[in-house]
Every structure is written in C-alpha cells, then in structure tokens.
Coordinates of C-alpha atoms in Angstrom, one line a residue:
M1 CA -26.9 -22.6 -0.6
T2 CA -28.0 -24.8 2.3
I3 CA -28.3 -23.3 5.8
P4 CA -25.5 -24.5 8.1
G5 CA -26.8 -26.8 10.9
T6 CA -30.0 -27.6 9.2
P7 CA -30.5 -31.0 7.6
T8 CA -31.2 -30.7 3.8
V9 CA -33.6 -32.8 1.8
S10 CA -33.6 -32.7 -2.0
I11 CA -36.6 -33.7 -4.2
V12 CA -35.2 -35.3 -7.4
G13 CA -36.4 -37.4 -10.3
R14 CA -37.0 -37.3 -14.0
P15 CA -39.1 -34.4 -15.5
N16 CA -42.8 -34.0 -14.9
V17 CA -43.4 -36.5 -12.1
G18 CA -44.8 -33.9 -9.7
K19 CA -41.7 -32.8 -7.8
S20 CA -42.7 -29.2 -7.5
T21 CA -46.3 -30.1 -6.5
L22 CA -44.8 -32.3 -3.7
F23 CA -42.5 -29.4 -2.7
N24 CA -45.4 -27.0 -2.4
R25 CA -47.4 -29.5 -0.5
L26 CA -44.6 -30.1 2.1
V27 CA -43.7 -26.4 2.4
G28 CA -47.4 -25.5 2.7
R29 CA -47.4 -22.7 0.1
R30 CA -47.1 -22.2 -3.6
K31 CA -43.4 -21.3 -3.8
A32 CA -42.3 -23.5 -6.7
I33 CA -43.8 -23.2 -10.2
V34 CA -46.2 -26.0 -11.1
H35 CA -47.1 -26.5 -14.7
D36 CA -47.8 -29.5 -17.0
T37 CA -44.9 -28.6 -19.3
P38 CA -41.8 -30.8 -18.6
G39 CA -38.7 -28.9 -17.5
V40 CA -40.5 -25.9 -15.9
T41 CA -38.3 -26.1 -12.8
R42 CA -34.8 -25.2 -13.7
D43 CA -32.9 -23.9 -10.7
R44 CA -33.0 -25.1 -7.1
V45 CA -35.8 -23.7 -4.9
A46 CA -35.5 -23.8 -1.2
G47 CA -38.1 -23.8 1.6
R48 CA -38.2 -24.8 5.3
I49 CA -40.5 -27.4 6.8
E50 CA -41.1 -28.1 10.5
L51 CA -41.4 -31.8 11.3
G52 CA -42.3 -31.5 15.0
E53 CA -40.2 -32.0 18.1
G54 CA -38.2 -28.9 17.1
R55 CA -36.9 -30.5 13.9
T56 CA -36.4 -28.0 11.0
V57 CA -35.5 -29.2 7.6
E58 CA -34.4 -27.3 4.5
L59 CA -36.2 -28.7 1.4
L60 CA -34.8 -28.2 -2.1
D61 CA -36.9 -28.6 -5.2
T62 CA -34.8 -29.4 -8.3
G63 CA -35.4 -29.6 -12.0
G64 CA -35.9 -32.9 -13.8
L65 CA -32.7 -34.8 -14.5
A66 CA -32.0 -34.6 -18.3
L67 CA -31.1 -38.0 -19.6
A68 CA -30.5 -36.9 -23.1
E69 CA -29.2 -33.5 -24.3
D70 CA -28.6 -31.1 -21.5
E71 CA -27.7 -27.8 -23.3
L72 CA -28.5 -25.6 -20.4
G73 CA -26.4 -27.5 -17.9
L74 CA -29.4 -28.4 -15.7
N75 CA -27.9 -31.6 -14.4
Q76 CA -24.9 -29.8 -12.9
Q77 CA -27.3 -27.8 -10.6
I78 CA -29.3 -30.9 -9.6
L79 CA -26.3 -33.0 -8.8
L80 CA -24.8 -30.2 -6.8
A81 CA -28.0 -30.2 -4.7
V82 CA -27.8 -34.0 -4.3
E83 CA -24.2 -33.7 -3.2
E84 CA -25.1 -31.2 -0.5
S85 CA -28.1 -33.1 0.8
D86 CA -28.5 -35.4 3.8
L87 CA -31.6 -37.2 2.4
L88 CA -33.1 -37.6 -1.1
L89 CA -36.8 -37.9 -2.1
L90 CA -36.8 -39.7 -5.4
V91 CA -40.1 -39.0 -7.0
V92 CA -41.7 -41.3 -9.6
D93 CA -45.0 -41.3 -11.4
G94 CA -47.3 -44.1 -10.2
K95 CA -49.7 -43.4 -13.0
E96 CA -47.1 -44.0 -15.7
G97 CA -45.5 -46.9 -13.8
L98 CA -41.8 -47.8 -13.6
T99 CA -39.9 -46.5 -16.7
A100 CA -36.4 -46.9 -18.0
A101 CA -35.9 -43.2 -17.3
D102 CA -36.7 -43.9 -13.6
E103 CA -34.1 -46.7 -13.5
E104 CA -31.5 -44.5 -15.1
V105 CA -32.1 -41.7 -12.6
C106 CA -31.8 -44.2 -9.8
E107 CA -28.5 -45.4 -11.1
I108 CA -27.1 -41.9 -11.3
L109 CA -28.2 -41.2 -7.7
R110 CA -26.7 -44.5 -6.3
K111 CA -23.2 -43.1 -7.0
Y112 CA -23.8 -40.4 -4.3
D113 CA -24.7 -43.0 -1.6
K114 CA -27.3 -40.8 0.0
P115 CA -30.2 -42.1 2.2
T116 CA -33.2 -42.1 -0.2
I117 CA -37.0 -42.4 0.1
L118 CA -38.8 -43.5 -3.0
V119 CA -42.0 -41.5 -3.4
V120 CA -44.5 -43.0 -5.7
N121 CA -46.7 -39.9 -6.7
K122 CA -50.2 -39.7 -8.1
G123 CA -51.3 -42.4 -5.6
D124 CA -54.9 -41.3 -5.8
T125 CA -55.3 -43.2 -9.1
K126 CA -56.2 -46.9 -9.3
I127 CA -53.4 -47.4 -11.8
A128 CA -50.8 -46.2 -9.3
Q129 CA -52.4 -48.3 -6.5
R130 CA -52.3 -51.5 -8.6
G131 CA -48.8 -50.9 -10.0
F132 CA -47.2 -49.8 -6.7
G133 CA -45.4 -53.1 -6.2
E134 CA -43.4 -52.8 -9.4
F135 CA -41.3 -50.0 -7.9
Y136 CA -39.7 -52.4 -5.4
A137 CA -37.5 -53.4 -8.3
L138 CA -35.5 -50.2 -7.8
G139 CA -34.3 -51.6 -4.5
I140 CA -35.0 -48.4 -2.4
D141 CA -36.5 -48.6 1.1
P142 CA -38.7 -47.0 2.3
L143 CA -41.2 -46.9 -0.5
L144 CA -44.3 -44.7 0.0
L145 CA -47.4 -44.1 -2.1
V146 CA -48.6 -40.4 -2.0
S147 CA -50.7 -37.9 -3.8
A148 CA -48.9 -34.6 -3.8
E149 CA -51.9 -32.9 -5.4
H150 CA -54.4 -34.1 -2.9
G151 CA -52.3 -34.6 0.2
R152 CA -52.6 -38.4 0.5
G153 CA -49.8 -40.1 2.4
I154 CA -48.0 -36.8 3.2
P155 CA -48.1 -37.3 7.0
D156 CA -46.4 -40.7 6.5
L157 CA -43.8 -39.1 4.2
E158 CA -43.0 -36.4 6.8
E159 CA -42.5 -39.2 9.4
A160 CA -40.2 -41.0 7.0
I161 CA -38.2 -37.9 6.5
R162 CA -37.9 -37.3 10.2
T163 CA -36.7 -40.8 10.9
G164 CA -34.5 -41.1 7.8
L165 CA -32.4 -38.0 8.5
P166 CA -29.0 -38.2 10.2
D167 CA -28.7 -36.8 13.7
H168 CA -27.9 -33.3 12.8
A169 CA -28.6 -30.4 15.1
G170 CA -32.0 -29.2 14.0
T171 CA -31.7 -25.5 15.0
P172 CA -31.0 -23.3 12.0
E173 CA -28.9 -20.2 12.0
P174 CA -30.8 -16.9 11.7
E175 CA -31.5 -16.0 8.1
G176 CA -29.8 -13.0 6.6
A177 CA -31.3 -9.8 5.3
P178 CA -33.4 -10.7 2.2
V179 CA -32.1 -9.1 -1.0
A180 CA -34.1 -9.6 -4.2
I181 CA -32.0 -9.5 -7.3
V182 CA -34.3 -8.1 -10.0
G183 CA -34.2 -6.7 -13.5
R184 CA -35.2 -7.2 -17.1
P185 CA -34.4 -10.5 -18.7
N186 CA -30.8 -11.2 -19.6
V187 CA -29.2 -8.2 -17.9
G188 CA -26.8 -10.5 -15.8
K189 CA -28.7 -11.1 -12.5
S190 CA -27.6 -14.7 -12.1
S191 CA -24.1 -14.0 -13.3
L192 CA -23.9 -11.2 -10.7
L193 CA -25.1 -13.5 -7.9
N194 CA -22.4 -16.1 -8.9
R195 CA -19.7 -13.4 -8.9
V196 CA -20.8 -12.1 -5.5
V197 CA -20.8 -15.5 -3.8
G198 CA -17.8 -16.8 -5.7
S199 CA -19.2 -20.0 -7.2
E200 CA -21.7 -21.2 -9.8
R201 CA -24.7 -21.4 -7.5
V202 CA -27.4 -20.7 -10.1
L203 CA -27.9 -21.5 -13.8
V204 CA -26.4 -18.9 -16.2
S205 CA -27.2 -18.9 -19.9
P206 CA -27.2 -16.2 -22.6
R207 CA -30.8 -17.3 -23.5
P208 CA -33.3 -14.8 -21.9
G209 CA -35.7 -16.4 -19.4
T210 CA -33.3 -19.1 -18.2
T211 CA -34.1 -18.4 -14.5
R212 CA -37.7 -19.0 -13.7
D213 CA -37.9 -20.1 -10.0
P214 CA -36.7 -17.7 -7.4
V215 CA -33.5 -19.1 -5.9
D216 CA -32.4 -18.5 -2.3
T217 CA -28.7 -18.3 -1.5
L218 CA -27.7 -17.6 2.2
F219 CA -24.3 -15.9 2.1
R220 CA -22.2 -14.6 5.0
W221 CA -19.8 -11.7 4.4
E222 CA -17.7 -10.3 7.2
D223 CA -20.1 -9.8 10.1
R224 CA -23.3 -10.0 7.9
S225 CA -25.6 -12.6 6.4
F226 CA -27.6 -11.9 3.3
L227 CA -30.3 -14.1 1.8
L228 CA -29.8 -13.4 -1.9
V229 CA -32.8 -14.2 -4.1
D230 CA -32.2 -14.6 -7.8
T231 CA -35.4 -14.0 -9.7
A232 CA -36.8 -14.3 -13.2
G233 CA -36.4 -11.3 -15.5
I234 CA -39.4 -9.0 -15.1
R235 CA -41.0 -7.8 -18.3
R236 CA -44.4 -6.4 -19.3
R237 CA -47.3 -8.8 -19.4
S238 CA -47.6 -8.4 -23.2
K239 CA -44.1 -9.6 -23.6
V240 CA -44.5 -12.8 -21.6
A241 CA -44.1 -15.8 -23.9
D242 CA -45.8 -18.6 -22.1
A243 CA -47.7 -19.7 -19.0
P244 CA -44.6 -20.9 -17.0
E245 CA -42.8 -17.6 -17.8
G246 CA -45.9 -15.6 -16.7
L247 CA -45.9 -17.4 -13.4
A248 CA -42.2 -16.7 -13.0
V249 CA -42.7 -13.0 -13.5
M250 CA -45.4 -13.0 -10.9
M251 CA -43.2 -14.8 -8.5
A252 CA -40.3 -12.3 -9.1
R253 CA -42.6 -9.5 -8.0
R254 CA -43.5 -11.5 -4.9
Q255 CA -39.8 -11.7 -4.1
I256 CA -39.7 -7.9 -4.0
E257 CA -42.5 -8.0 -1.5
R258 CA -40.6 -10.5 0.6
A259 CA -37.3 -8.6 0.5
E260 CA -35.9 -5.7 2.4
I261 CA -33.4 -4.6 -0.2
V262 CA -33.8 -4.7 -3.9
L263 CA -30.6 -5.1 -6.0
L264 CA -31.7 -3.7 -9.4
V265 CA -29.5 -4.9 -12.2
V266 CA -29.6 -2.8 -15.4
S267 CA -27.6 -3.2 -18.7
A268 CA -25.1 -0.4 -19.4
E269 CA -25.4 -1.3 -23.2
D270 CA -29.2 -0.5 -23.2
G271 CA -29.1 2.5 -20.9
I272 CA -32.0 3.1 -18.5
T273 CA -35.1 1.8 -20.2
S274 CA -38.8 2.1 -19.5
G275 CA -38.7 -1.5 -18.2
D276 CA -36.0 -0.6 -15.6
L277 CA -38.1 2.4 -14.5
S278 CA -41.2 0.1 -14.2
I279 CA -39.4 -2.4 -11.9
A280 CA -37.8 0.5 -9.9
G281 CA -41.3 2.0 -9.4
A282 CA -42.7 -1.3 -8.2
A283 CA -39.9 -1.7 -5.7
W284 CA -40.3 1.9 -4.4
E285 CA -44.1 1.6 -4.1
M286 CA -43.6 -1.5 -2.0
G287 CA -41.3 0.4 0.3
R288 CA -38.0 -1.4 -0.4
A289 CA -34.5 0.1 -0.3
V290 CA -32.6 -0.1 -3.5
V291 CA -29.1 -0.6 -4.8
V292 CA -28.5 -0.3 -8.6
A293 CA -25.9 -2.4 -10.3
V294 CA -25.0 -1.2 -13.8
N295 CA -23.7 -4.3 -15.5
K296 CA -21.6 -4.6 -18.7
W297 CA -20.0 -1.2 -17.9
D298 CA -16.7 -2.3 -19.4
L299 CA -18.3 -2.6 -22.8
L300 CA -18.9 1.1 -23.1
D301 CA -16.6 3.7 -24.6
D302 CA -16.4 7.3 -23.1
D303 CA -19.2 8.7 -25.3
R304 CA -21.6 5.9 -24.4
R305 CA -20.8 6.2 -20.7
L306 CA -21.7 9.9 -20.9
E307 CA -25.0 9.0 -22.7
L308 CA -25.8 6.5 -19.9
D309 CA -25.0 9.0 -17.2
R310 CA -27.5 11.4 -18.9
S311 CA -30.3 8.8 -18.8
W312 CA -29.4 7.9 -15.2
G313 CA -31.2 11.0 -13.9
R314 CA -34.7 9.5 -14.4
L315 CA -33.9 6.5 -12.3
A316 CA -32.0 8.4 -9.7
T317 CA -35.0 10.8 -9.2
L318 CA -37.5 8.0 -9.0
L319 CA -35.4 6.1 -6.3
S320 CA -34.1 9.2 -4.5
H321 CA -30.5 8.8 -5.6
P322 CA -29.8 5.2 -4.7
P323 CA -26.2 3.8 -4.4
R324 CA -24.9 2.9 -7.8
V325 CA -22.3 0.3 -8.5
N326 CA -20.8 -0.1 -12.0
V327 CA -19.8 -3.7 -12.6
S328 CA -18.8 -6.3 -15.1
T329 CA -20.0 -9.8 -14.3
L330 CA -17.8 -11.0 -17.2
T331 CA -14.5 -9.8 -15.7
G332 CA -15.5 -9.3 -12.0
R333 CA -14.7 -5.6 -12.1
G334 CA -16.5 -3.5 -9.5
V335 CA -18.3 -6.6 -8.0
E336 CA -16.5 -6.1 -4.7
K337 CA -18.5 -2.9 -4.1
V338 CA -21.9 -4.6 -4.2
L339 CA -21.8 -6.2 -0.7
P340 CA -20.7 -2.9 1.1
A341 CA -23.5 -1.1 -0.7
L342 CA -26.0 -3.8 0.4
R343 CA -24.8 -3.6 4.0
H344 CA -25.2 0.2 4.0
Q345 CA -28.8 -0.1 2.7
V346 CA -29.7 -2.8 5.3
D347 CA -28.5 -0.4 8.1
A348 CA -30.3 2.5 6.5
F349 CA -33.5 0.5 6.1
H350 CA -33.5 -0.1 9.9
T351 CA -32.6 3.4 11.0
R352 CA -33.9 4.4 14.4
L353 CA -34.0 7.9 15.7
G354 CA -35.0 9.2 19.2
T355 CA -38.1 11.4 19.5
G356 CA -36.0 14.4 20.5
A357 CA -33.8 14.1 17.5
V358 CA -36.8 13.6 15.2
N359 CA -38.4 16.8 16.4
R360 CA -35.2 18.8 16.1
L361 CA -34.6 17.6 12.6
L362 CA -38.1 18.5 11.4
E363 CA -38.2 21.8 13.2
S364 CA -34.9 22.7 11.4
A365 CA -36.5 21.6 8.1
V366 CA -39.6 23.8 8.6
E367 CA -37.5 26.7 9.7
A368 CA -35.2 26.4 6.6
H369 CA -38.2 26.2 4.3
P370 CA -41.5 27.3 5.8
P371 CA -44.6 25.6 4.4
P372 CA -46.9 27.6 2.1
A373 CA -50.2 28.9 3.3
E374 CA -53.5 27.2 2.3
K375 CA -56.7 29.3 2.5
G376 CA -54.7 31.8 4.6
T377 CA -53.5 29.3 7.1
S378 CA -50.0 27.8 7.2
W379 CA -49.3 24.1 7.9
K380 CA -48.0 23.8 11.4
L381 CA -46.1 20.9 13.0
Y382 CA -46.8 20.2 16.7
Y383 CA -44.9 17.0 17.4
A384 CA -43.2 14.1 15.6
T385 CA -41.9 10.6 16.5
Q386 CA -40.6 7.6 14.7
V387 CA -43.1 4.8 14.8
G388 CA -41.4 2.1 12.7
E389 CA -38.4 1.0 10.6
A390 CA -37.9 -1.0 7.5
P391 CA -38.7 1.5 6.0
P392 CA -38.2 4.3 8.5
T393 CA -41.7 5.6 9.3
F394 CA -42.5 8.8 11.2
M395 CA -45.8 10.1 12.7
L396 CA -46.3 13.8 12.5
F397 CA -49.1 15.6 14.4
A398 CA -50.0 18.9 12.7
N399 CA -52.9 21.3 12.3
R400 CA -53.9 19.5 9.0
T401 CA -52.8 16.6 6.9
L402 CA -50.8 16.8 3.7
R403 CA -51.8 14.9 0.5
R404 CA -49.4 12.1 -0.6
S405 CA -48.6 14.2 -3.7
D406 CA -48.1 17.4 -1.7
P407 CA -44.7 19.0 -2.6
Y408 CA -44.1 19.9 1.0
R409 CA -44.6 16.3 2.1
R410 CA -42.0 15.3 -0.4
Y411 CA -39.7 18.1 0.8
L412 CA -39.9 16.8 4.4
E413 CA -39.3 13.2 3.3
N414 CA -36.2 14.3 1.3
R415 CA -34.9 16.4 4.2
I416 CA -35.1 13.4 6.5
R417 CA -33.5 11.2 3.9
E418 CA -30.7 13.7 3.4
E419 CA -30.0 14.4 7.1
L420 CA -30.0 10.7 8.1
G421 CA -28.0 9.5 5.0
L422 CA -30.7 7.4 3.5
P423 CA -30.2 7.6 -0.3
G424 CA -32.3 5.0 -2.1
V425 CA -34.4 4.3 1.0
P426 CA -38.1 5.1 1.2
V427 CA -39.2 7.4 4.0
R428 CA -42.8 7.1 5.2
L429 CA -44.7 10.0 6.8
V430 CA -48.0 9.5 8.6
I431 CA -49.5 12.9 9.3
R432 CA -52.3 13.2 11.8
R433 CA -54.5 16.2 12.3
R434 CA -54.7 17.5 15.8
T435 CA -56.5 20.6 17.1

C-alpha cells in the first residue's frame, strides 16, 4: 500500500531488464532480490528515497509484465501498482536493444496515462551506447541512459524523477508499528494479510514459495497504524530449492530483525512442527514480541483440535504463552481478532515502568520466592530500574550476576512478564555486580 501524502514511483518493464538492480541502487540498499533468473521479483517491494529539498518518494519495484501465460496472476499486482503511481520508470535493456516485448509493455502502460521516464539500462556497454537512439521510437520523453549495476546516470535519473513528479506534498505520514508475518511455506501468510487489510494486496497461490520479496503494507485500523510485512516462507536451508528462494528465506529473517512484532502463522492441519518452533525461536532470540495465528482451524474436527492443543504447549513455553488467534483465511473466521492482538503486543512491547514500581515488583518477587544460596551466600538484589523498552529491559544491581540459563533469572523474567501483562513479549534483565 502506498503511503498517503507521499508521491509514488513504480519501476516497470518486461522480465530481466534490471528493475530490481535499479530499485536497490536508488534505495541505497539491497532490499529487492536480484538474480539472473527472469521472474524472480513477484510481489511489489517498497522503499523510500530522499531526492533533496525535503522531497520524499515511495519507490515500488514490480515483477516483469508477463506477455504470454500469466498463471500466477502477476500482471494484476503490477498493474495495481501502476494505477496507484504518480510516475513510472519504464526500464528497458540497452544491451539487448528495442524488442517487440518492450513495445508491447509500452502499449499496455499507455492506457494508464501516467507520466513516464524511459530508463535504458546497462548503459555501461558500448552496444547500449550505440543503440540508445532506437528507443526514441517508443515516443517517451525523457529518455535516460543508465547503468543500475555501476551507478552511471543515477544522479540524472533522480533529478528527472524530482522534476517529473506532480506537486504532491512531500511529507510522509509516520510509519506504523512494523509487523513481520512469518511462517513455513504455504501456511496462509499472504491470505491472512489480504483478509486483514480487506483487499488483494499481495499475490496468493496454493503453490509453495509464491511470495519471495518482502512486501510492505501500511494499514491504519482505528487509532493505530501497522506496517505489515509479508515474507517468504522460512524453511531449513537443506530444503531451499534454488538460489532466488534461498535469498528470499534470508530476507524473511531480516524482516524479523526489522520488525517489532512477529505474527507467526502456523497450519492447524499440520500441528506445531519443528519448523514452527525454529522460526519462533529465531524471533524470540531477536527480542521480538509474538502473536500466533493458527490458520485452517475450521478444517479440524474435535479430536484433531484436541491433538493440536496438546502440541501447542511446546510453542507456548518457548514464547512465554503468546496471544493465540484461531483463524480461517478461507472463510474469514476469527480474522477480526488479529489486529486487537497486534495492538496489545505493540503496547506491551513499549511498556514503561517507574523506578519505584520496578523495585516494588522485584522485591515482592524475591520475597515470594527467595533465591537459592550459592557457596553459602544468597543472591541479593540492591536496586533495579528500567533502562529500555522494545523489548522491556531492566537493569538490576546485585551482589553477583546470574547466568543467562540460571533458573532464578528466568523466574524473575516470568514474574515481571506476569505482573505487567506481557505474554509473548521478551523481557531482558541486565544484572550488574555491585559491592
């Protein structure tokens, strides 16, 4: 979804002309997947670029327009991006020269009557430099020769974008709380996102591995904004089929690092698998709050639901009993509970407690369950204070530290989580020795 108040520019063209390379060059980091295989980019990928003079632009990378069979429905996503855009960057391959496919793509885009810049890529080659003039036949002005890979012509392109945009207000609205939607392949992540936002924002297919690029969707609900990030299915490295999919899995893990909240989608039909536990463990180690959506709940009979509930304990223990929402992306049942659960976790992730309240809470915890003695000396707490949030982090001054695996440290973390109402939220303790 585009960000209201921010001009939107979409990079479009036939497959394998360097659209994602150009996107990464303009954004300044490797956000879109780049690979020699045509059709690697499937969903829209969003990034922001600053063009100077306080001008902010949202840039969308799209997949290659399929001019033959389009069994995954890729064109629908691309043309939706075109429709939402204020300016298009039509990318062609200068090394290959003008092709019939370029002309066909150009004809498709003309129907939308959008301001367009023709970007002749791979301009570092002599072939592209000599054949540059033939692209004037497309009738698009301005026409620029660039090399996305080496950065040639990029400053001129940025200036052309700045001058080619309509006079929109360039100040973006604040982004929402980032939520990474993660899970194993084909558990219904994209379908759940579409149900939550109420439209077909991302590509959905029963074929595992359809989503590769992380897709950002800014969505406002009641008084909150969420930046929902749909990601590729995360699987073990030994199960990764090809190089583009391997890059997608790596980027999905990066989205967990970028997020505050992880919406972990699991399949009710499969129960809680080792793959689910692996993803949950990664999110927990990175210090992210978690909501678990159990999809396909409507497909289970009573016996299988009891079986699922028995396997739930492993995940619940690992994530300190996170909020669980049973949903059906097929019928929409239970989906209305997802956003309230996310809102609760955002608030919990940013919990702040005064120093006096922190000390009273921990003193009560120690009194209720005194620490065991070590070498004849009991662990003694002197003072505590909260030093950070997202996740809530507390510094404790004591007569000695406690190992990360120490059961008493885990007891204190769980007591804080219980008292403050933070299920599924990591609690960090930094324990300093003071004499």
